[in-house]
Amino acid sequence: LAAALFLVVGFPHGAADLGTLKRLLPRGPGPFRATAIAVYLAAMGATALLWWLAPALALLSFVALSIVHFGQEQAHELSLRGREAWGYTLAFGTFVLLAPLSWSGESLTAVASEMSASPLPVHLLLVARWTAALAFVLAVAFAGYKASGSAIRERWLHEVGLLVALVPVFALLPPLYGFLVFFVGVHATTSVYNQVKFRGWLPSRGSLYRFLREAAPYAGAAVLSVAAVMAIAPAGGGAEAWVATFFVLVSVFTTPHAAVIWWMTARVAGRPERVS
């Protein structure tokens, strides 16, 4: 159920990347859509090839990419720049990625071992827990510091509240559901808002519908392709192998999407106005 919700609710937020690319790239002659789709698919293919040739390296790359992607979106939302942006990106991204997984017990090590196609150190779970705890402390401390002297004090107080509220969500819910709460309730909604704003569609009331209509065919194709692969995947590996296969497929779609969002936020950060 969590995987189905992740696909149906989460995938649309990254399914309108071609529209974002169209605004990022200089206008000129040529078949933009075909070229953009070809480059996008090539990035997906390169990610899949990395999983095939070097799964351990692919796992490390996926973890690092996810940390930066989740953290960067939040730092962008808070109008951070330079060293502060990178510091908060790493702290926030590490916390929201590792906390729900490291509190899930031994399943983290089992799934990660399946993804990397090799047994991982037995102390990985303890390292992940302490890393998530340290990242949480750093993120809360930084947000509290900014709230004490920032011009957007209320926004930073909300950030402290968000971080604190995520702790019981990650600790009490099963790992996939805890992460899903963050992914859909915080990350995807923020990302959609920023993408809609980047397109210049705000404050139109129909902007969300317009975005979803643009994303629908690509999201549908992505969901069907993942479902098809999962349906034919070998069933003998148990639940951990199934979850590992699911996240490998998610990573294939995440790589080009994260690159597009990074480019978009970098473009906006270079402007005099701020996103929020």
mmCIF file of C-alpha atoms in Angstrom:
data_model
loop_
_atom_site.group_PDB
_atom_site.id
_atom_site.type_symbol
_atom_site.label_atom_id
_atom_site.label_comp_id
_atom_site.label_asym_id
_atom_site.label_seq_id
_atom_site.Cartn_x
_atom_site.Cartn_y
_atom_site.Cartn_z
ATOM 1 C CA LEU A 1 0.000 0.000 0.000
ATOM 2 C CA ALA A 2 2.808 2.421 0.884
ATOM 3 C CA ALA A 3 4.542 1.705 -2.419
ATOM 4 C CA ALA A 4 1.292 2.273 -4.326
ATOM 5 C CA LEU A 5 0.697 5.599 -2.567
ATOM 6 C CA PHE A 6 4.291 6.580 -3.224
ATOM 7 C CA LEU A 7 3.840 5.955 -6.938
ATOM 8 C CA VAL A 8 0.388 7.480 -7.388
ATOM 9 C CA VAL A 9 0.857 10.542 -5.161
ATOM 10 C CA GLY A 10 4.615 11.048 -5.258
ATOM 11 C CA PHE A 11 5.497 10.470 -8.891
ATOM 12 C CA PRO A 12 3.403 13.337 -10.356
ATOM 13 C CA HIS A 13 5.548 15.951 -8.590
ATOM 14 C CA GLY A 14 8.484 14.945 -10.797
ATOM 15 C CA ALA A 15 6.555 14.106 -13.934
ATOM 16 C CA ALA A 16 6.441 17.636 -15.352
ATOM 17 C CA ASP A 17 10.206 17.998 -15.702
ATOM 18 C CA LEU A 18 9.977 18.570 -19.456
ATOM 19 C CA GLY A 19 7.990 21.736 -18.833
ATOM 20 C CA THR A 20 10.618 22.920 -16.370
ATOM 21 C CA LEU A 21 13.393 22.109 -18.835
ATOM 22 C CA LYS A 22 11.608 24.082 -21.510
ATOM 23 C CA ARG A 23 11.888 27.197 -19.351
ATOM 24 C CA LEU A 24 15.485 26.449 -18.345
ATOM 25 C CA LEU A 25 16.866 25.912 -21.840
ATOM 26 C CA PRO A 26 17.291 28.796 -24.283
ATOM 27 C CA ARG A 27 14.628 28.892 -26.927
ATOM 28 C CA GLY A 28 15.667 27.932 -30.412
ATOM 29 C CA PRO A 29 14.788 25.796 -33.416
ATOM 30 C CA GLY A 30 14.691 22.030 -33.198
ATOM 31 C CA PRO A 31 12.542 19.256 -31.809
ATOM 32 C CA PHE A 32 12.785 20.189 -28.133
ATOM 33 C CA ARG A 33 10.451 17.528 -26.773
ATOM 34 C CA ALA A 34 12.153 14.620 -28.552
ATOM 35 C CA THR A 35 15.626 15.821 -27.564
ATOM 36 C CA ALA A 36 14.662 16.437 -23.930
ATOM 37 C CA ILE A 37 12.988 13.040 -23.638
ATOM 38 C CA ALA A 38 16.048 11.361 -25.181
ATOM 39 C CA VAL A 39 18.425 13.049 -22.702
ATOM 40 C CA TYR A 40 16.083 12.253 -19.804
ATOM 41 C CA LEU A 41 15.867 8.591 -20.811
ATOM 42 C CA ALA A 42 19.639 8.458 -21.272
ATOM 43 C CA ALA A 43 20.136 9.621 -17.674
ATOM 44 C CA MET A 44 17.714 6.948 -16.512
ATOM 45 C CA GLY A 45 19.530 4.342 -18.578
ATOM 46 C CA ALA A 46 22.902 5.373 -17.151
ATOM 47 C CA THR A 47 21.505 5.010 -13.619
ATOM 48 C CA ALA A 48 20.131 1.552 -14.388
ATOM 49 C CA LEU A 49 23.468 0.545 -15.925
ATOM 50 C CA LEU A 50 25.308 1.676 -12.790
ATOM 51 C CA TRP A 51 23.028 -0.541 -10.675
ATOM 52 C CA TRP A 52 23.839 -3.434 -12.982
ATOM 53 C CA LEU A 53 27.622 -2.941 -13.019
ATOM 54 C CA ALA A 54 28.363 -1.543 -9.555
ATOM 55 C CA PRO A 55 25.356 -1.816 -7.208
ATOM 56 C CA ALA A 56 27.298 -0.754 -4.112
ATOM 57 C CA LEU A 57 28.437 2.451 -5.813
ATOM 58 C CA ALA A 58 24.919 2.979 -7.137
ATOM 59 C CA LEU A 59 23.506 2.674 -3.609
ATOM 60 C CA LEU A 60 25.959 5.237 -2.222
ATOM 61 C CA SER A 61 25.186 7.565 -5.132
ATOM 62 C CA PHE A 62 21.431 7.192 -4.579
ATOM 63 C CA VAL A 63 21.729 7.966 -0.874
ATOM 64 C CA ALA A 64 23.908 11.029 -1.524
ATOM 65 C CA LEU A 65 21.640 12.259 -4.324
ATOM 66 C CA SER A 66 18.526 11.838 -2.183
ATOM 67 C CA ILE A 67 20.067 13.719 0.736
ATOM 68 C CA VAL A 68 21.010 16.644 -1.485
ATOM 69 C CA HIS A 69 17.675 16.614 -3.332
ATOM 70 C CA PHE A 70 15.498 16.656 -0.200
ATOM 71 C CA GLY A 71 17.711 19.105 1.653
ATOM 72 C CA GLN A 72 18.211 21.457 -1.275
ATOM 73 C CA GLU A 73 14.481 21.886 -1.802
ATOM 74 C CA GLN A 74 14.057 22.875 1.833
ATOM 75 C CA ALA A 75 17.066 25.226 1.843
ATOM 76 C CA HIS A 76 15.707 26.801 -1.326
ATOM 77 C CA GLU A 77 12.312 27.262 0.318
ATOM 78 C CA LEU A 78 14.034 29.079 3.200
ATOM 79 C CA SER A 79 15.947 31.410 0.828
ATOM 80 C CA LEU A 80 19.341 30.191 2.009
ATOM 81 C CA ARG A 81 22.429 30.840 -0.095
ATOM 82 C CA GLY A 82 26.064 29.758 -0.170
ATOM 83 C CA ARG A 83 27.531 27.861 2.775
ATOM 84 C CA GLU A 84 24.356 28.142 4.829
ATOM 85 C CA ALA A 85 22.377 26.527 2.026
ATOM 86 C CA TRP A 86 24.793 23.611 1.701
ATOM 87 C CA GLY A 87 25.032 23.115 5.460
ATOM 88 C CA TYR A 88 21.274 23.023 5.944
ATOM 89 C CA THR A 89 20.844 20.902 2.820
ATOM 90 C CA LEU A 90 23.080 18.189 4.259
ATOM 91 C CA ALA A 91 21.618 18.358 7.786
ATOM 92 C CA PHE A 92 17.959 18.343 6.752
ATOM 93 C CA GLY A 93 18.390 15.817 3.944
ATOM 94 C CA THR A 94 20.356 13.402 6.123
ATOM 95 C CA PHE A 95 17.770 13.547 8.889
ATOM 96 C CA VAL A 96 14.673 12.986 6.746
ATOM 97 C CA LEU A 97 16.309 10.155 4.785
ATOM 98 C CA LEU A 98 18.081 8.224 7.527
ATOM 99 C CA ALA A 99 15.707 8.724 10.471
ATOM 100 C CA PRO A 100 12.734 6.677 9.194
ATOM 101 C CA LEU A 101 15.042 3.996 7.834
ATOM 102 C CA SER A 102 17.402 3.675 10.779
ATOM 103 C CA TRP A 103 14.505 3.370 13.251
ATOM 104 C CA SER A 104 13.053 0.514 11.231
ATOM 105 C CA GLY A 105 15.295 -2.114 12.818
ATOM 106 C CA GLU A 106 17.242 -4.725 10.947
ATOM 107 C CA SER A 107 15.129 -4.287 7.801
ATOM 108 C CA LEU A 108 17.347 -1.338 6.824
ATOM 109 C CA THR A 109 20.436 -3.492 6.674
ATOM 110 C CA ALA A 110 18.604 -6.271 4.843
ATOM 111 C CA VAL A 111 17.154 -3.970 2.172
ATOM 112 C CA ALA A 112 20.435 -2.091 1.725
ATOM 113 C CA SER A 113 22.291 -5.400 1.379
ATOM 114 C CA GLU A 114 19.840 -6.483 -1.324
ATOM 115 C CA MET A 115 20.283 -3.184 -3.164
ATOM 116 C CA SER A 116 24.077 -3.308 -3.030
ATOM 117 C CA ALA A 117 24.172 -7.048 -3.836
ATOM 118 C CA SER A 118 26.614 -7.591 -0.966
ATOM 119 C CA PRO A 119 26.386 -7.913 2.826
ATOM 120 C CA LEU A 120 26.798 -4.624 4.646
ATOM 121 C CA PRO A 121 28.549 -4.077 8.000
ATOM 122 C CA VAL A 122 26.462 -5.120 10.979
ATOM 123 C CA HIS A 123 27.071 -1.758 12.659
ATOM 124 C CA LEU A 124 25.500 0.142 9.739
ATOM 125 C CA LEU A 125 22.202 0.516 11.611
ATOM 126 C CA LEU A 126 23.896 2.096 14.629
ATOM 127 C CA VAL A 127 25.887 4.469 12.419
ATOM 128 C CA ALA A 128 22.714 5.492 10.570
ATOM 129 C CA ARG A 129 20.874 6.174 13.837
ATOM 130 C CA TRP A 130 23.632 8.339 15.264
ATOM 131 C CA THR A 131 24.072 10.170 11.966
ATOM 132 C CA ALA A 132 20.333 10.889 11.782
ATOM 133 C CA ALA A 133 20.344 12.104 15.408
ATOM 134 C CA LEU A 134 23.329 14.383 14.804
ATOM 135 C CA ALA A 135 21.748 15.768 11.633
ATOM 136 C CA PHE A 136 18.530 16.492 13.552
ATOM 137 C CA VAL A 137 20.385 18.353 16.304
ATOM 138 C CA LEU A 138 22.338 20.421 13.772
ATOM 139 C CA ALA A 139 19.225 21.240 11.740
ATOM 140 C CA VAL A 140 17.204 22.295 14.801
ATOM 141 C CA ALA A 141 20.105 24.308 16.204
ATOM 142 C CA PHE A 142 20.602 26.131 12.923
ATOM 143 C CA ALA A 143 16.877 26.777 12.467
ATOM 144 C CA GLY A 144 16.617 28.052 16.028
ATOM 145 C CA TYR A 145 19.623 30.322 15.496
ATOM 146 C CA LYS A 146 18.074 31.739 12.314
ATOM 147 C CA ALA A 147 14.738 32.253 14.077
ATOM 148 C CA SER A 148 16.434 34.411 16.704
ATOM 149 C CA GLY A 149 17.828 36.912 14.230
ATOM 150 C CA SER A 150 16.283 36.363 10.811
ATOM 151 C CA ALA A 151 13.925 38.725 9.057
ATOM 152 C CA ILE A 152 11.678 35.728 8.353
ATOM 153 C CA ARG A 153 11.588 34.646 11.999
ATOM 154 C CA GLU A 154 8.118 33.100 11.775
ATOM 155 C CA ARG A 155 9.149 30.934 8.833
ATOM 156 C CA TRP A 156 12.131 29.583 10.772
ATOM 157 C CA LEU A 157 9.982 28.870 13.822
ATOM 158 C CA HIS A 158 7.739 26.833 11.539
ATOM 159 C CA GLU A 159 10.844 24.975 10.377
ATOM 160 C CA VAL A 160 11.756 24.074 13.961
ATOM 161 C CA GLY A 161 8.190 22.858 14.455
ATOM 162 C CA LEU A 162 8.380 20.764 11.296
ATOM 163 C CA LEU A 163 11.613 19.074 12.375
ATOM 164 C CA VAL A 164 10.259 18.284 15.836
ATOM 165 C CA ALA A 165 6.940 17.030 14.428
ATOM 166 C CA LEU A 166 8.721 14.614 12.081
ATOM 167 C CA VAL A 167 10.416 12.793 14.983
ATOM 168 C CA PRO A 168 7.304 10.946 16.254
ATOM 169 C CA VAL A 169 6.174 10.384 12.645
ATOM 170 C CA PHE A 170 9.440 8.614 11.809
ATOM 171 C CA ALA A 171 9.691 6.857 15.169
ATOM 172 C CA LEU A 172 6.138 5.510 15.471
ATOM 173 C CA LEU A 173 5.093 4.713 11.901
ATOM 174 C CA PRO A 174 6.502 1.869 9.801
ATOM 175 C CA PRO A 175 9.487 3.219 7.827
ATOM 176 C CA LEU A 176 7.808 3.436 4.424
ATOM 177 C CA TYR A 177 4.731 5.152 5.845
ATOM 178 C CA GLY A 178 6.782 7.551 7.948
ATOM 179 C CA PHE A 179 8.862 8.524 4.952
ATOM 180 C CA LEU A 180 5.697 8.780 2.836
ATOM 181 C CA VAL A 181 4.252 11.370 5.235
ATOM 182 C CA PHE A 182 7.327 13.538 4.721
ATOM 183 C CA PHE A 183 7.615 12.851 1.004
ATOM 184 C CA VAL A 184 4.025 13.716 0.134
ATOM 185 C CA GLY A 185 3.198 16.202 2.886
ATOM 186 C CA VAL A 186 6.405 18.242 2.743
ATOM 187 C CA HIS A 187 8.703 17.468 -0.169
ATOM 188 C CA ALA A 188 6.281 16.870 -3.047
ATOM 189 C CA THR A 189 3.974 19.762 -2.165
ATOM 190 C CA THR A 190 6.900 22.168 -1.813
ATOM 191 C CA SER A 191 8.392 20.975 -5.068
ATOM 192 C CA VAL A 192 5.126 21.370 -6.976
ATOM 193 C CA TYR A 193 4.663 24.884 -5.599
ATOM 194 C CA ASN A 194 8.186 25.909 -6.619
ATOM 195 C CA GLN A 195 7.804 24.413 -10.075
ATOM 196 C CA VAL A 196 4.463 26.147 -10.611
ATOM 197 C CA LYS A 197 5.954 29.431 -9.463
ATOM 198 C CA PHE A 198 8.987 28.969 -11.713
ATOM 199 C CA ARG A 199 6.647 28.593 -14.673
ATOM 200 C CA GLY A 200 5.054 31.940 -13.811
ATOM 201 C CA TRP A 201 1.595 30.440 -13.306
ATOM 202 C CA LEU A 202 0.919 31.925 -9.885
ATOM 203 C CA PRO A 203 -1.367 33.316 -8.528
ATOM 204 C CA SER A 204 -3.746 31.680 -11.007
ATOM 205 C CA ARG A 205 -6.326 29.460 -9.309
ATOM 206 C CA GLY A 206 -5.984 26.837 -12.005
ATOM 207 C CA SER A 207 -2.197 26.549 -11.719
ATOM 208 C CA LEU A 208 -2.255 23.250 -9.783
ATOM 209 C CA TYR A 209 -4.697 21.670 -12.234
ATOM 210 C CA ARG A 210 -2.567 22.895 -15.124
ATOM 211 C CA PHE A 211 0.537 21.353 -13.577
ATOM 212 C CA LEU A 212 -1.156 18.023 -12.877
ATOM 213 C CA ARG A 213 -2.595 17.914 -16.381
ATOM 214 C CA GLU A 214 0.893 18.408 -17.790
ATOM 215 C CA ALA A 215 2.369 15.758 -15.489
ATOM 216 C CA ALA A 216 -0.404 13.164 -15.868
ATOM 217 C CA PRO A 217 0.742 11.294 -19.016
ATOM 218 C CA TYR A 218 4.361 11.039 -17.866
ATOM 219 C CA ALA A 219 3.378 10.074 -14.313
ATOM 220 C CA GLY A 220 1.040 7.435 -15.688
ATOM 221 C CA ALA A 221 3.758 5.995 -17.910
ATOM 222 C CA ALA A 222 6.211 5.929 -14.991
ATOM 223 C CA VAL A 223 3.750 4.227 -12.636
ATOM 224 C CA LEU A 224 2.837 1.607 -15.234
ATOM 225 C CA SER A 225 6.478 0.881 -16.056
ATOM 226 C CA VAL A 226 7.392 0.417 -12.388
ATOM 227 C CA ALA A 227 4.326 -1.743 -11.800
ATOM 228 C CA ALA A 228 5.186 -3.873 -14.835
ATOM 229 C CA VAL A 229 8.765 -4.470 -13.685
ATOM 230 C CA MET A 230 7.651 -5.260 -10.146
ATOM 231 C CA ALA A 231 5.084 -7.721 -11.490
ATOM 232 C CA ILE A 232 7.696 -9.737 -13.360
ATOM 233 C CA ALA A 233 10.444 -9.411 -10.725
ATOM 234 C CA PRO A 234 11.452 -12.709 -9.073
ATOM 235 C CA ALA A 235 9.402 -13.324 -5.948
ATOM 236 C CA GLY A 236 11.832 -15.657 -4.208
ATOM 237 C CA GLY A 237 13.875 -13.032 -2.383
ATOM 238 C CA GLY A 238 11.282 -12.106 0.214
ATOM 239 C CA ALA A 239 9.961 -8.731 1.282
ATOM 240 C CA GLU A 240 13.411 -7.141 1.563
ATOM 241 C CA ALA A 241 14.273 -8.042 -2.029
ATOM 242 C CA TRP A 242 10.926 -6.663 -3.223
ATOM 243 C CA VAL A 243 11.460 -3.350 -1.417
ATOM 244 C CA ALA A 244 15.042 -3.181 -2.713
ATOM 245 C CA THR A 245 13.874 -3.666 -6.300
ATOM 246 C CA PHE A 246 11.228 -0.973 -5.835
ATOM 247 C CA PHE A 247 13.753 1.600 -4.600
ATOM 248 C CA VAL A 248 16.215 0.740 -7.358
ATOM 249 C CA LEU A 249 13.474 1.574 -9.847
ATOM 250 C CA VAL A 250 12.640 4.773 -7.970
ATOM 251 C CA SER A 251 16.304 5.804 -8.158
ATOM 252 C CA VAL A 252 16.268 5.414 -11.938
ATOM 253 C CA PHE A 253 13.545 8.070 -12.148
ATOM 254 C CA THR A 254 15.029 10.201 -9.362
ATOM 255 C CA THR A 255 18.391 10.910 -11.029
ATOM 256 C CA PRO A 256 17.207 13.085 -13.952
ATOM 257 C CA HIS A 257 14.443 14.660 -11.842
ATOM 258 C CA ALA A 258 16.908 15.720 -9.139
ATOM 259 C CA ALA A 259 19.183 17.222 -11.801
ATOM 260 C CA VAL A 260 16.315 19.275 -13.255
ATOM 261 C CA ILE A 261 15.245 20.568 -9.832
ATOM 262 C CA TRP A 262 18.842 21.396 -8.917
ATOM 263 C CA TRP A 263 19.162 23.412 -12.118
ATOM 264 C CA MET A 264 15.849 25.171 -11.473
ATOM 265 C CA THR A 265 16.721 26.170 -7.910
ATOM 266 C CA ALA A 266 20.194 27.299 -8.993
ATOM 267 C CA ARG A 267 18.609 29.479 -11.680
ATOM 268 C CA VAL A 268 16.164 31.022 -9.213
ATOM 269 C CA ALA A 269 18.923 31.530 -6.626
ATOM 270 C CA GLY A 270 20.796 33.612 -9.165
ATOM 271 C CA ARG A 271 17.922 36.071 -9.441
ATOM 272 C CA PRO A 272 17.503 39.062 -7.119
ATOM 273 C CA GLU A 273 14.058 37.906 -6.004
ATOM 274 C CA ARG A 274 13.567 35.010 -3.645
ATOM 275 C CA VAL A 275 11.321 32.023 -3.996
ATOM 276 C CA SER A 276 9.607 32.476 -0.678
#
